[in-house]
Amino acid sequence: RNVKKEFTSHALDSHILDYYENPAIKEDVSTLVGDDLASCKDETDESSKEETEPQVLKFRVTCNRAGEKHCFTSNEAARDFGGAVQDYFKWKADMTNFDVEILLNIHDNEVIVGIALTEESLHRRNITHFGPTTLRSTLAYGMLSKPSWGLPIDAVQWDICNLPLRTGSVDIIVTDLPFGKRMGSKKRNWNLYPACLREMSRVCTPTTGRAVLLTQDTKCFTKALSGMRHVWRKVDTVWVNVGGLRAAVYVLIRTPQAFVHPSEQDGE
Ligand SMILES: C[S@@+](CC[C@H](N)C(=O)[O-])C[C@H]1O[C@@H](n2cnc3c(N)ncnc32)[C@H](O)[C@@H]1O
C-alpha cells in the first residue's frame, strides 16, 4: 500500500498549530491527512458497504515533534503511524469527522502515544468554562502556587471594590485583573485598580497578608500601587506572555500599617 504521498499545505490545520501558541517553541506539528490514507483504500461500492457493514471507527493522528536530530518530519511520522494504526485496527482515517484523535508526541528519542480527551488545545485541557479572557491552566496554577498554599476552593461572586469580608481577615488574594482590552477598558482601570488595591488592603491582614495580581495594564497598575505604598509593598514581578501580550504578575505584601477608612482620613 502506497501511503507515502506528498502532503499538501492543508496538513497543518490552524487549530492544530494552536497546540503551541508560543512561536518561540520550535516544534513540528502535523496531522495525518485522512484522504491520503483513505485514497489508498479500495473504494468500490462504498455506499452499499456502509449500509450492511458494522460502522468502522474513524481516527486521525496528530504528531507533535520536538528535537533536532530526527531524519523524518512530523508529517511522515503521523502518516506512517496512521498507516500502522489503520492496518492493525482496521480503523478508517478521517481528518475532520473522526471518533478518535491519536496524539503522537515525539520529543528527541522519546515517543508518547495518547488519545485526545478534549477538542481544545492541550493547554486548555482542564478548563471547564471558556470565556474570552480565560487563563491558561499553567499560568493560573503558577499564580496560585506563588504563595505555596494548597487551599480548598469555593465559588462566590463579589465586587472586588466592596468585599463582604471583615477588615484584616484575609490571608491572600490572587487575581486576574481586567486588562482593559477584551474585559473592561483602560479608562475604567484608572478607577478600578486603585479601588481594588484599597479594598484588598482593608481585608488583608496587616504584615502577613499577600496579593498576587496579573495585569497587562502595567502603567495603570504601577500608578495605582504608587498611591498605596503605605499598605502594599511589591516584592516580586514575574513577566508572562498572555496570548501574545506582555503581562506582569505582581506579588505584594501587606505592610504593618492598619487600614484607615477614607472617611476617617478626611477627618484627620
Ligand atoms: C481578565 S478577566 C478574568 C478571567 C479569569 N481569570 C478566567 O480565566 O476566566 C477579569 C475579570 O474581572 C471581572 N471584574 C471586573 N470588575 C470587577 C469587580 N469590580 N469585581 C470583581 N470582578 C470584576 C470581570 O468580570 C472579568 O471576569
CSV table of N, CA and C in Angstrom, one decimal, residues 108-254:
chain,number,residue,atom,x,y,z
A,108,ASP,N,12.8,14.3,21.1
A,108,ASP,CA,14.1,13.7,21.0
A,108,ASP,C,13.9,12.2,20.8
A,109,ASN,N,14.4,11.4,21.7
A,109,ASN,CA,14.3,9.9,21.5
A,109,ASN,C,13.0,9.3,22.2
A,110,GLU,N,12.2,10.2,22.7
A,110,GLU,CA,11.1,9.6,23.4
A,110,GLU,C,9.8,9.8,22.6
A,111,VAL,N,9.0,8.7,22.6
A,111,VAL,CA,7.7,8.7,21.9
A,111,VAL,C,6.6,8.4,22.9
A,112,ILE,N,5.6,9.3,23.0
A,112,ILE,CA,4.4,9.0,23.8
A,112,ILE,C,3.2,9.1,22.9
A,113,VAL,N,2.4,8.0,23.0
A,113,VAL,CA,1.2,7.9,22.3
A,113,VAL,C,0.0,8.1,23.2
A,114,GLY,N,-0.9,9.0,22.9
A,114,GLY,CA,-2.0,9.2,23.7
A,114,GLY,C,-3.3,9.4,22.9
A,115,ILE,N,-4.4,9.6,23.6
A,115,ILE,CA,-5.7,9.9,22.9
A,115,ILE,C,-6.2,11.2,23.4
A,116,ALA,N,-6.6,12.1,22.5
A,116,ALA,CA,-7.0,13.4,22.9
A,116,ALA,C,-8.4,13.3,23.6
A,117,LEU,N,-8.5,13.9,24.8
A,117,LEU,CA,-9.7,13.9,25.5
A,117,LEU,C,-10.6,15.1,25.3
A,118,THR,N,-10.0,16.1,24.8
A,118,THR,CA,-10.8,17.4,24.5
A,118,THR,C,-10.4,17.9,23.1
A,119,GLU,N,-11.4,18.5,22.5
A,119,GLU,CA,-11.1,19.1,21.2
A,119,GLU,C,-10.2,20.4,21.3
A,120,GLU,N,-10.3,21.0,22.5
A,120,GLU,CA,-9.5,22.2,22.7
A,120,GLU,C,-8.0,21.8,22.7
A,121,SER,N,-7.1,22.8,22.5
A,121,SER,CA,-5.7,22.5,22.5
A,121,SER,C,-5.3,22.2,23.9
A,122,LEU,N,-4.1,21.5,24.0
A,122,LEU,CA,-3.7,20.9,25.3
A,122,LEU,C,-3.7,21.8,26.5
A,123,HIS,N,-3.2,23.1,26.2
A,123,HIS,CA,-3.1,24.0,27.4
A,123,HIS,C,-4.4,24.3,28.0
A,124,ARG,N,-5.5,24.0,27.4
A,124,ARG,CA,-6.9,24.3,27.9
A,124,ARG,C,-7.6,23.0,28.4
A,125,ARG,N,-6.8,21.9,28.6
A,125,ARG,CA,-7.5,20.7,28.9
A,125,ARG,C,-8.3,20.7,30.2
A,126,ASN,N,-7.9,21.4,31.2
A,126,ASN,CA,-8.5,21.4,32.5
A,126,ASN,C,-9.6,22.5,32.6
A,127,ILE,N,-9.8,23.3,31.6
A,127,ILE,CA,-10.7,24.4,31.7
A,127,ILE,C,-12.2,23.9,31.3
A,128,THR,N,-13.1,24.2,32.2
A,128,THR,CA,-14.5,23.8,32.0
A,128,THR,C,-15.3,24.9,31.5
A,129,HIS,N,-14.9,26.2,31.7
A,129,HIS,CA,-15.7,27.3,31.1
A,129,HIS,C,-14.8,28.2,30.3
A,130,PHE,N,-15.1,28.3,29.0
A,130,PHE,CA,-14.2,29.1,28.1
A,130,PHE,C,-14.7,30.5,28.0
A,131,GLY,N,-14.2,31.4,28.7
A,131,GLY,CA,-14.6,32.8,28.5
A,131,GLY,C,-13.6,33.5,27.6
A,132,PRO,N,-13.9,34.8,27.2
A,132,PRO,CA,-13.0,35.5,26.3
A,132,PRO,C,-11.6,35.8,26.9
A,133,THR,N,-11.5,35.7,28.2
A,133,THR,CA,-10.2,36.0,28.8
A,133,THR,C,-9.7,34.9,29.7
A,134,THR,N,-10.2,33.7,29.4
A,134,THR,CA,-9.8,32.5,30.2
A,134,THR,C,-8.3,32.3,30.3
A,135,LEU,N,-7.8,32.2,31.5
A,135,LEU,CA,-6.4,32.0,31.6
A,135,LEU,C,-5.9,30.6,31.3
A,136,ARG,N,-4.7,30.4,30.8
A,136,ARG,CA,-4.1,29.1,30.7
A,136,ARG,C,-4.0,28.5,32.0
A,137,SER,N,-4.2,27.2,32.1
A,137,SER,CA,-4.1,26.5,33.4
A,137,SER,C,-2.7,26.6,34.0
A,138,THR,N,-1.7,26.7,33.1
A,138,THR,CA,-0.3,26.8,33.6
A,138,THR,C,-0.1,28.1,34.3
A,139,LEU,N,-0.6,29.2,33.8
A,139,LEU,CA,-0.5,30.5,34.4
A,139,LEU,C,-1.3,30.6,35.7
A,140,ALA,N,-2.5,30.1,35.6
A,140,ALA,CA,-3.4,30.1,36.8
A,140,ALA,C,-2.7,29.3,37.9
A,141,TYR,N,-2.2,28.1,37.6
A,141,TYR,CA,-1.5,27.3,38.6
A,141,TYR,C,-0.3,28.0,39.1
A,142,GLY,N,0.5,28.7,38.2
A,142,GLY,CA,1.7,29.4,38.7
A,142,GLY,C,1.3,30.5,39.6
A,143,MET,N,0.2,31.2,39.4
A,143,MET,CA,-0.2,32.3,40.3
A,143,MET,C,-0.6,31.8,41.6
A,144,LEU,N,-1.4,30.7,41.6
A,144,LEU,CA,-1.9,30.1,42.8
A,144,LEU,C,-0.8,29.5,43.7
A,145,SER,N,0.3,29.0,43.0
A,145,SER,CA,1.3,28.3,43.7
A,145,SER,C,2.4,29.4,44.2
A,146,LYS,N,2.3,30.6,43.8
A,146,LYS,CA,3.2,31.6,44.2
A,146,LYS,C,3.3,31.7,45.7
A,147,PRO,N,2.1,31.7,46.4
A,147,PRO,CA,2.2,31.8,47.9
A,147,PRO,C,2.4,30.4,48.5
A,148,SER,N,2.5,29.4,47.7
A,148,SER,CA,2.8,28.0,48.1
A,148,SER,C,1.7,27.4,49.1
A,149,TRP,N,0.5,27.8,48.9
A,149,TRP,CA,-0.6,27.3,49.8
A,149,TRP,C,-1.6,26.5,49.0
A,150,GLY,N,-1.9,25.3,49.5
A,150,GLY,CA,-2.9,24.5,48.8
A,150,GLY,C,-4.2,24.6,49.7
A,151,LEU,N,-5.2,25.3,49.1
A,151,LEU,CA,-6.4,25.5,49.9
A,151,LEU,C,-7.6,25.0,49.2
A,152,PRO,N,-8.7,24.5,49.9
A,152,PRO,CA,-9.9,24.1,49.2
A,152,PRO,C,-10.5,25.4,48.5
A,153,ILE,N,-11.2,25.2,47.4
A,153,ILE,CA,-11.7,26.3,46.7
A,153,ILE,C,-13.3,26.3,46.7
A,154,ASP,N,-13.9,27.5,47.0
A,154,ASP,CA,-15.3,27.7,47.0
A,154,ASP,C,-15.6,28.8,45.9
A,155,ALA,N,-16.8,28.8,45.3
A,155,ALA,CA,-17.0,29.8,44.3
A,155,ALA,C,-18.1,30.8,44.8
A,156,VAL,N,-17.8,32.1,44.8
A,156,VAL,CA,-18.8,33.1,45.1
A,156,VAL,C,-18.5,34.3,44.1
A,157,GLN,N,-19.4,35.2,44.0
A,157,GLN,CA,-19.2,36.3,43.1
A,157,GLN,C,-19.4,37.6,43.8
A,158,TRP,N,-18.3,38.4,44.0
A,158,TRP,CA,-18.4,39.6,44.8
A,158,TRP,C,-17.7,40.7,44.0
A,159,ASP,N,-18.0,42.0,44.4
A,159,ASP,CA,-17.3,43.1,43.8
A,159,ASP,C,-16.0,43.3,44.6
A,160,ILE,N,-14.9,43.3,43.8
A,160,ILE,CA,-13.5,43.4,44.5
A,160,ILE,C,-13.4,44.7,45.2
A,161,CYS,N,-14.2,45.7,44.8
A,161,CYS,CA,-14.0,47.1,45.4
A,161,CYS,C,-14.9,47.2,46.7
A,162,ASN,N,-15.7,46.1,46.9
A,162,ASN,CA,-16.6,46.2,48.1
A,162,ASN,C,-16.9,44.8,48.6
A,163,LEU,N,-15.9,44.2,49.2
A,163,LEU,CA,-16.0,42.8,49.6
A,163,LEU,C,-16.7,42.7,50.9
A,164,PRO,N,-17.6,41.7,51.0
A,164,PRO,CA,-18.4,41.4,52.2
A,164,PRO,C,-17.5,40.6,53.2
A,165,LEU,N,-16.3,41.1,53.5
A,165,LEU,CA,-15.4,40.4,54.4
A,165,LEU,C,-14.9,41.4,55.5
A,166,ARG,N,-14.6,40.8,56.7
A,166,ARG,CA,-14.1,41.7,57.8
A,166,ARG,C,-12.8,42.2,57.5
A,167,THR,N,-12.5,43.4,58.0
A,167,THR,CA,-11.2,44.0,57.9
A,167,THR,C,-10.1,43.2,58.5
A,168,GLY,N,-9.0,43.0,57.7
A,168,GLY,CA,-7.9,42.2,58.3
A,168,GLY,C,-8.1,40.7,58.4
A,169,SER,N,-9.1,40.2,57.6
A,169,SER,CA,-9.5,38.8,57.8
A,169,SER,C,-8.9,37.8,56.7
A,170,VAL,N,-8.3,38.4,55.7
A,170,VAL,CA,-7.9,37.6,54.5
A,170,VAL,C,-6.4,37.4,54.5
A,171,ASP,N,-5.9,36.1,54.2
A,171,ASP,CA,-4.5,35.9,54.2
A,171,ASP,C,-3.9,36.2,52.8
A,172,ILE,N,-4.6,35.8,51.8
A,172,ILE,CA,-4.1,36.1,50.4
A,172,ILE,C,-5.1,36.3,49.4
A,173,ILE,N,-4.8,37.1,48.4
A,173,ILE,CA,-5.7,37.4,47.3
A,173,ILE,C,-4.9,37.1,46.0
A,174,VAL,N,-5.5,36.3,45.2
A,174,VAL,CA,-4.9,36.0,43.8
A,174,VAL,C,-5.9,36.5,42.8
A,175,THR,N,-5.5,37.4,41.9
A,175,THR,CA,-6.5,37.9,41.0
A,175,THR,C,-5.9,38.1,39.6
A,176,ASP,N,-6.8,37.9,38.6
A,176,ASP,CA,-6.5,38.1,37.2
A,176,ASP,C,-7.3,39.4,36.9
A,177,LEU,N,-6.7,40.5,36.9
A,177,LEU,CA,-7.4,41.8,36.7
A,177,LEU,C,-7.8,42.0,35.3
A,178,PRO,N,-8.9,42.7,35.0
A,178,PRO,CA,-9.2,43.1,33.6
A,178,PRO,C,-8.1,43.9,33.0
A,179,PHE,N,-7.7,43.5,31.8
A,179,PHE,CA,-6.6,44.2,31.2
A,179,PHE,C,-7.1,45.5,30.6
A,180,GLY,N,-8.4,45.6,30.4
A,180,GLY,CA,-8.9,46.7,29.7
A,180,GLY,C,-8.9,46.6,28.2
A,181,LYS,N,-8.7,45.4,27.7
A,181,LYS,CA,-8.7,45.2,26.3
A,181,LYS,C,-10.0,44.5,25.9
A,182,ARG,N,-10.1,43.2,26.3
A,182,ARG,CA,-11.3,42.5,26.0
A,182,ARG,C,-12.3,42.5,27.1
A,183,MET,N,-11.8,42.8,28.3
A,183,MET,CA,-12.6,42.9,29.5
A,183,MET,C,-12.4,44.2,30.1
A,184,GLY,N,-13.5,45.0,30.3
A,184,GLY,CA,-13.4,46.3,30.9
A,184,GLY,C,-12.8,47.3,29.8
A,185,SER,N,-12.2,48.3,30.4
A,185,SER,CA,-11.5,49.3,29.5
A,185,SER,C,-10.3,49.9,30.2
A,186,LYS,N,-9.4,50.4,29.5
A,186,LYS,CA,-8.2,51.1,30.1
A,186,LYS,C,-8.7,52.3,31.0
A,187,LYS,N,-9.7,52.9,30.4
A,187,LYS,CA,-10.2,54.1,31.1
A,187,LYS,C,-10.8,53.7,32.5
A,188,ARG,N,-11.6,52.6,32.5
A,188,ARG,CA,-12.2,52.1,33.7
A,188,ARG,C,-11.1,51.6,34.7
A,189,ASN,N,-10.0,51.1,34.2
A,189,ASN,CA,-9.0,50.6,35.1
A,189,ASN,C,-8.4,51.7,36.0
A,190,TRP,N,-8.4,53.0,35.5
A,190,TRP,CA,-7.9,54.1,36.3
A,190,TRP,C,-8.7,54.2,37.6
A,191,ASN,N,-9.9,53.9,37.6
A,191,ASN,CA,-10.7,53.9,38.9
A,191,ASN,C,-10.7,52.5,39.6
A,192,LEU,N,-10.8,51.5,38.7
A,192,LEU,CA,-10.8,50.1,39.3
A,192,LEU,C,-9.6,49.7,40.1
A,193,TYR,N,-8.4,49.9,39.5
A,193,TYR,CA,-7.2,49.4,40.1
A,193,TYR,C,-6.9,50.1,41.5
A,194,PRO,N,-7.0,51.4,41.7
A,194,PRO,CA,-6.8,52.0,43.0
A,194,PRO,C,-7.9,51.5,44.0
A,195,ALA,N,-9.1,51.4,43.5
A,195,ALA,CA,-10.2,51.0,44.4
A,195,ALA,C,-10.0,49.5,44.8
A,196,CYS,N,-9.5,48.7,43.9
A,196,CYS,CA,-9.3,47.3,44.1
A,196,CYS,C,-8.1,47.2,45.2
A,197,LEU,N,-7.1,47.9,45.0
A,197,LEU,CA,-5.9,47.8,45.9
A,197,LEU,C,-6.3,48.3,47.3
A,198,ARG,N,-7.1,49.3,47.3
A,198,ARG,CA,-7.6,49.9,48.6
A,198,ARG,C,-8.4,48.8,49.4
A,199,GLU,N,-9.4,48.2,48.7
A,199,GLU,CA,-10.3,47.3,49.3
A,199,GLU,C,-9.5,46.0,49.7
A,200,MET,N,-8.6,45.6,48.9
A,200,MET,CA,-7.7,44.5,49.2
A,200,MET,C,-6.9,44.7,50.4
A,201,SER,N,-6.4,46.0,50.5
A,201,SER,CA,-5.6,46.3,51.7
A,201,SER,C,-6.4,46.3,53.0
A,202,ARG,N,-7.7,46.6,52.8
A,202,ARG,CA,-8.6,46.6,54.0
A,202,ARG,C,-8.8,45.1,54.5
A,203,VAL,N,-9.1,44.2,53.6
A,203,VAL,CA,-9.5,42.9,54.0
A,203,VAL,C,-8.2,42.0,54.3
A,204,CYS,N,-7.1,42.4,53.8
A,204,CYS,CA,-5.9,41.5,54.0
A,204,CYS,C,-5.3,41.9,55.4
A,205,THR,N,-4.8,40.9,56.0
A,205,THR,CA,-4.2,41.0,57.4
A,205,THR,C,-2.9,41.8,57.3
A,206,PRO,N,-2.8,42.9,58.1
A,206,PRO,CA,-1.5,43.7,58.0
A,206,PRO,C,-0.3,42.8,58.4
A,207,THR,N,0.8,43.0,57.8
A,207,THR,CA,2.1,42.3,57.9
A,207,THR,C,2.1,41.0,57.2
A,208,THR,N,1.1,40.1,57.3
A,208,THR,CA,1.2,38.8,56.7
A,208,THR,C,0.4,38.6,55.5
A,209,GLY,N,-0.5,39.6,55.2
A,209,GLY,CA,-1.4,39.5,54.0
A,209,GLY,C,-0.6,39.5,52.7
A,210,ARG,N,-1.0,38.8,51.7
A,210,ARG,CA,-0.3,38.8,50.4
A,210,ARG,C,-1.3,39.0,49.3
A,211,ALA,N,-0.8,39.5,48.2
A,211,ALA,CA,-1.7,39.6,47.0
A,211,ALA,C,-0.8,39.2,45.8
A,212,VAL,N,-1.4,38.5,44.9
A,212,VAL,CA,-0.8,38.1,43.6
A,212,VAL,C,-1.7,38.6,42.5
A,213,LEU,N,-1.3,39.5,41.7
A,213,LEU,CA,-2.2,40.2,40.7
A,213,LEU,C,-1.5,40.1,39.3
A,214,LEU,N,-2.4,39.7,38.4
A,214,LEU,CA,-1.9,39.6,37.0
A,214,LEU,C,-2.6,40.8,36.2
A,215,THR,N,-1.8,41.5,35.5
A,215,THR,CA,-2.4,42.5,34.6
A,215,THR,C,-1.4,42.9,33.4
A,216,GLN,N,-2.0,43.3,32.3
A,216,GLN,CA,-1.2,43.8,31.2
A,216,GLN,C,-1.1,45.3,31.2
A,217,ASP,N,-2.1,45.9,32.0
A,217,ASP,CA,-2.2,47.3,32.1
A,217,ASP,C,-1.2,47.8,33.2
A,218,THR,N,0.1,47.6,32.9
A,218,THR,CA,1.1,47.8,33.9
A,218,THR,C,1.3,49.3,34.3
A,219,LYS,N,1.0,50.1,33.3
A,219,LYS,CA,1.2,51.6,33.6
A,219,LYS,C,0.1,52.0,34.6
A,220,CYS,N,-1.1,51.6,34.4
A,220,CYS,CA,-2.2,51.9,35.4
A,220,CYS,C,-1.9,51.3,36.7
A,221,PHE,N,-1.4,50.1,36.7
A,221,PHE,CA,-1.2,49.4,38.0
A,221,PHE,C,-0.1,50.0,38.8
A,222,THR,N,1.0,50.4,38.1
A,222,THR,CA,2.1,51.0,38.7
A,222,THR,C,1.7,52.3,39.4
A,223,LYS,N,0.9,53.1,38.7
A,223,LYS,CA,0.4,54.3,39.2
A,223,LYS,C,-0.5,54.1,40.4
A,224,ALA,N,-1.4,53.1,40.3
A,224,ALA,CA,-2.3,52.8,41.4
A,224,ALA,C,-1.5,52.3,42.6
A,225,LEU,N,-0.5,51.5,42.4
A,225,LEU,CA,0.3,51.0,43.5
A,225,LEU,C,1.1,52.1,44.2
A,226,SER,N,1.6,53.1,43.4
A,226,SER,CA,2.4,54.2,43.9
A,226,SER,C,1.6,55.0,45.0
A,227,GLY,N,0.3,55.0,44.8
A,227,GLY,CA,-0.6,55.7,45.8
A,227,GLY,C,-0.9,54.8,47.0
A,228,MET,N,-0.5,53.6,47.0
A,228,MET,CA,-0.8,52.6,48.0
A,228,MET,C,0.4,52.1,48.8
A,229,ARG,N,1.5,52.8,48.7
A,229,ARG,CA,2.8,52.3,49.2
A,229,ARG,C,2.7,52.1,50.7
A,230,HIS,N,1.8,52.8,51.4
A,230,HIS,CA,1.7,52.7,52.8
A,230,HIS,C,1.1,51.3,53.3
A,231,VAL,N,0.3,50.7,52.3
A,231,VAL,CA,-0.3,49.5,52.7
A,231,VAL,C,0.2,48.3,51.9
A,232,TRP,N,0.8,48.5,50.7
A,232,TRP,CA,1.3,47.4,49.9
A,232,TRP,C,2.8,47.6,49.6
A,233,ARG,N,3.5,46.5,49.7
A,233,ARG,CA,4.9,46.6,49.3
A,233,ARG,C,5.1,45.5,48.2
A,234,LYS,N,5.7,45.9,47.1
A,234,LYS,CA,5.9,45.0,46.0
A,234,LYS,C,7.1,44.2,46.2
A,235,VAL,N,7.1,42.8,46.2
A,235,VAL,CA,8.2,42.0,46.5
A,235,VAL,C,8.7,41.3,45.2
A,236,ASP,N,7.9,41.1,44.2
A,236,ASP,CA,8.3,40.4,43.0
A,236,ASP,C,7.4,40.8,41.8
A,237,THR,N,8.0,40.7,40.7
A,237,THR,CA,7.3,40.9,39.4
A,237,THR,C,7.7,39.8,38.5
A,238,VAL,N,6.8,39.1,38.0
A,238,VAL,CA,7.1,38.0,37.0
A,238,VAL,C,6.4,38.3,35.7
A,239,TRP,N,7.2,38.4,34.7
A,239,TRP,CA,6.7,38.8,33.3
A,239,TRP,C,6.2,37.5,32.6
A,240,VAL,N,5.0,37.6,32.1
A,240,VAL,CA,4.4,36.4,31.4
A,240,VAL,C,3.8,36.8,30.1
A,241,ASN,N,3.7,35.8,29.2
A,241,ASN,CA,3.1,36.1,27.9
A,241,ASN,C,1.7,35.5,28.0
A,242,VAL,N,0.7,36.5,27.8
A,242,VAL,CA,-0.7,36.0,27.9
A,242,VAL,C,-1.3,36.2,26.5
A,243,GLY,N,-1.3,35.2,25.7
A,243,GLY,CA,-1.9,35.3,24.3
A,243,GLY,C,-1.1,36.3,23.5
A,244,GLY,N,0.2,36.4,23.7
A,244,GLY,CA,0.9,37.4,22.9
A,244,GLY,C,1.1,38.7,23.6
A,245,LEU,N,0.4,38.9,24.6
A,245,LEU,CA,0.5,40.2,25.4
A,245,LEU,C,1.5,40.0,26.5
A,246,ARG,N,2.4,41.1,26.7
A,246,ARG,CA,3.3,41.0,27.8
A,246,ARG,C,2.6,41.5,29.0
A,247,ALA,N,2.5,40.6,29.9
A,247,ALA,CA,1.8,41.0,31.2
A,247,ALA,C,2.7,40.7,32.4
A,248,ALA,N,2.2,41.2,33.5
A,248,ALA,CA,3.1,41.1,34.7
A,248,ALA,C,2.2,40.4,35.8
A,249,VAL,N,2.9,39.6,36.6
A,249,VAL,CA,2.3,39.0,37.8
A,249,VAL,C,3.0,39.8,39.0
A,250,TYR,N,2.3,40.6,39.7
A,250,TYR,CA,2.9,41.3,40.8
A,250,TYR,C,2.6,40.6,42.1
A,251,VAL,N,3.6,40.4,42.9
A,251,VAL,CA,3.5,39.8,44.2
A,251,VAL,C,3.6,40.9,45.3
A,252,LEU,N,2.6,41.1,46.1
A,252,LEU,CA,2.6,42.2,47.1
A,252,LEU,C,2.5,41.7,48.5
A,253,ILE,N,3.1,42.4,49.4
A,253,ILE,CA,2.9,42.0,50.8
A,253,ILE,C,2.3,43.2,51.5
A,254,ARG,N,1.3,42.9,52.4
A,254,ARG,CA,0.6,43.9,53.1
A,254,ARG,C,1.6,44.4,54.2
